Amino acid sequence: LGQSRKEGNNNNNNIVNQRDDTYGTTSLMLACAGGHHEVVEVLLAQPCINMQAADREGRTALLYAARKGHLHCCQALLLRHSHSTTESSSSFVNQGDETGLSPLQAASLNNHVEVVELLLDQGGACVDQVDV
């Protein structure tokens, strides 16, 4: 019984963090891009979820959510990150894509004021980060 549970967890890890072949996106990235915060919360409840995974262009779930202005998705990601690691939130929040675009910059560029405020107030976003 213990062995089958362990195998089930490994299979669940593979499914939850599986990437598509074209863009390298995960289910969490797609849910964040679509603003499906209830799906995001279900995925974040999985202990094996990789919140820092990046697609082929370096975009993370937080970057997808921030770019589209999905406040509830951003909140869920920040909350889960704060409860799941001792790592500082600034490295999670400031992780940019391959061009250097950060979640804060993406939210700012698209006039998502509430997301900008959240990233600054609760996420520790760096206002001095420069994209390349």
Short mmCIF file of C-alpha atoms in Angstrom, two decimals:
data_model
loop_
_atom_site.label_atom_id
_atom_site.label_comp_id
_atom_site.label_asym_id
_atom_site.label_seq_id
_atom_site.Cartn_x
_atom_site.Cartn_y
_atom_site.Cartn_z
CA LEU A 1 0.00 0.00 0.00
CA GLY A 2 2.79 2.43 0.89
CA GLN A 3 4.54 1.69 -2.42
CA SER A 4 1.41 2.37 -4.48
CA ARG A 5 0.85 5.69 -2.69
CA LYS A 6 4.42 6.65 -3.39
CA GLU A 7 4.02 5.74 -7.07
CA GLY A 8 0.76 7.69 -7.17
CA ASN A 9 2.52 10.76 -5.83
CA ASN A 10 5.22 10.44 -8.49
CA ASN A 11 2.58 10.12 -11.19
CA ASN A 12 0.71 13.11 -9.77
CA ASN A 13 3.95 15.11 -9.79
CA ASN A 14 4.45 14.26 -13.45
CA ILE A 15 0.88 15.20 -14.37
CA VAL A 16 0.69 18.43 -12.37
CA ASN A 17 4.00 19.75 -13.69
CA GLN A 18 3.72 18.33 -17.22
CA ARG A 19 4.60 20.78 -19.99
CA ASP A 20 3.10 21.06 -23.43
CA ASP A 21 5.42 20.27 -26.33
CA THR A 22 5.00 23.55 -28.18
CA TYR A 23 5.54 26.29 -25.61
CA GLY A 24 6.63 24.43 -22.50
CA THR A 25 3.67 25.72 -20.48
CA THR A 26 2.28 23.93 -17.45
CA SER A 27 -1.32 23.67 -16.28
CA LEU A 28 -0.58 26.30 -13.63
CA MET A 29 0.71 28.75 -16.24
CA LEU A 30 -2.36 28.22 -18.42
CA ALA A 31 -4.76 28.63 -15.50
CA CYS A 32 -3.01 31.86 -14.49
CA ALA A 33 -3.06 33.20 -18.05
CA GLY A 34 -6.79 32.54 -18.22
CA GLY A 35 -7.53 34.00 -14.80
CA HIS A 36 -9.01 30.75 -13.54
CA HIS A 37 -8.23 31.39 -9.87
CA GLU A 38 -10.22 28.41 -8.58
CA VAL A 39 -8.20 26.07 -10.81
CA VAL A 40 -5.02 27.85 -9.69
CA GLU A 41 -5.94 27.17 -6.06
CA VAL A 42 -6.59 23.48 -6.77
CA LEU A 43 -3.23 23.16 -8.50
CA LEU A 44 -1.43 25.08 -5.73
CA ALA A 45 -2.88 22.64 -3.19
CA GLN A 46 -0.75 19.92 -4.76
CA PRO A 47 2.42 19.57 -2.67
CA CYS A 48 4.50 18.78 -5.76
CA ILE A 49 3.49 21.86 -7.79
CA ASN A 50 6.42 23.75 -9.28
CA MET A 51 5.44 27.43 -9.04
CA GLN A 52 8.77 28.63 -10.41
CA ALA A 53 8.67 26.63 -13.63
CA ALA A 54 9.22 28.76 -16.70
CA ASP A 55 8.07 28.15 -20.26
CA ARG A 56 10.41 28.21 -23.25
CA GLU A 57 10.51 32.02 -23.16
CA GLY A 58 11.19 32.17 -19.43
CA ARG A 59 7.65 33.17 -18.39
CA THR A 60 6.40 31.90 -15.03
CA ALA A 61 2.83 31.46 -13.79
CA LEU A 62 3.16 34.73 -11.85
CA LEU A 63 4.28 36.57 -14.98
CA TYR A 64 1.31 35.18 -16.92
CA ALA A 65 -1.13 36.24 -14.19
CA ALA A 66 0.43 39.69 -13.71
CA ARG A 67 0.53 40.41 -17.43
CA LYS A 68 -3.20 39.71 -17.73
CA GLY A 69 -4.11 41.51 -14.48
CA HIS A 70 -5.47 38.44 -12.72
CA LEU A 71 -5.26 39.70 -9.15
CA HIS A 72 -6.71 36.61 -7.44
CA CYS A 73 -4.25 34.34 -9.24
CA CYS A 74 -1.35 36.58 -8.20
CA GLN A 75 -2.59 36.60 -4.60
CA ALA A 76 -2.86 32.81 -4.54
CA LEU A 77 0.66 32.37 -5.94
CA LEU A 78 2.19 34.82 -3.45
CA LEU A 79 0.37 33.24 -0.53
CA ARG A 80 1.39 29.69 -1.49
CA HIS A 81 4.98 30.79 -2.05
CA SER A 82 5.15 32.49 1.35
CA HIS A 83 3.89 29.31 3.06
CA SER A 84 6.02 26.83 1.15
CA THR A 85 9.56 28.11 1.30
CA THR A 86 12.11 29.95 3.35
CA GLU A 87 13.41 31.57 0.15
CA SER A 88 12.82 35.30 -0.05
CA SER A 89 9.77 36.30 -2.01
CA SER A 90 11.76 38.86 -4.01
CA SER A 91 13.48 36.23 -6.15
CA PHE A 92 10.10 34.61 -6.87
CA VAL A 93 8.39 37.93 -7.61
CA ASN A 94 11.22 39.41 -9.66
CA GLN A 95 11.89 36.37 -11.85
CA GLY A 96 11.81 37.77 -15.39
CA ASP A 97 11.39 36.12 -18.76
CA GLU A 98 14.21 35.74 -21.30
CA THR A 99 13.97 39.44 -22.17
CA GLY A 100 14.14 40.41 -18.49
CA LEU A 101 10.46 41.42 -18.25
CA SER A 102 9.35 40.96 -14.64
CA PRO A 103 5.79 40.45 -13.34
CA LEU A 104 5.83 44.03 -12.00
CA GLN A 105 6.86 45.41 -15.38
CA ALA A 106 4.23 43.30 -17.17
CA ALA A 107 1.48 44.50 -14.82
CA SER A 108 2.68 48.10 -15.14
CA LEU A 109 2.86 47.93 -18.92
CA ASN A 110 -0.74 46.73 -19.07
CA ASN A 111 -2.10 49.22 -16.49
CA HIS A 112 -3.06 46.59 -13.91
CA VAL A 113 -2.86 48.89 -10.88
CA GLU A 114 -4.14 46.42 -8.28
CA VAL A 115 -1.60 43.81 -9.34
CA VAL A 116 1.19 46.41 -9.27
CA GLU A 117 0.17 47.39 -5.72
CA LEU A 118 0.04 43.73 -4.65
CA LEU A 119 3.49 42.95 -6.05
CA LEU A 120 4.98 46.01 -4.37
CA ASP A 121 3.17 45.72 -1.03
CA GLN A 122 3.16 41.97 -0.48
CA GLY A 123 5.57 40.53 -2.96
CA GLY A 124 8.67 42.64 -2.51
CA ALA A 125 8.88 43.47 -6.20
CA CYS A 126 11.93 45.47 -7.21
CA VAL A 127 11.06 48.80 -8.83
CA ASP A 128 14.61 49.28 -10.09
CA GLN A 129 14.79 46.06 -12.11
CA VAL A 130 15.72 46.73 -15.73
CA ASP A 131 14.64 44.47 -18.57
CA VAL A 132 17.26 43.66 -21.18
#
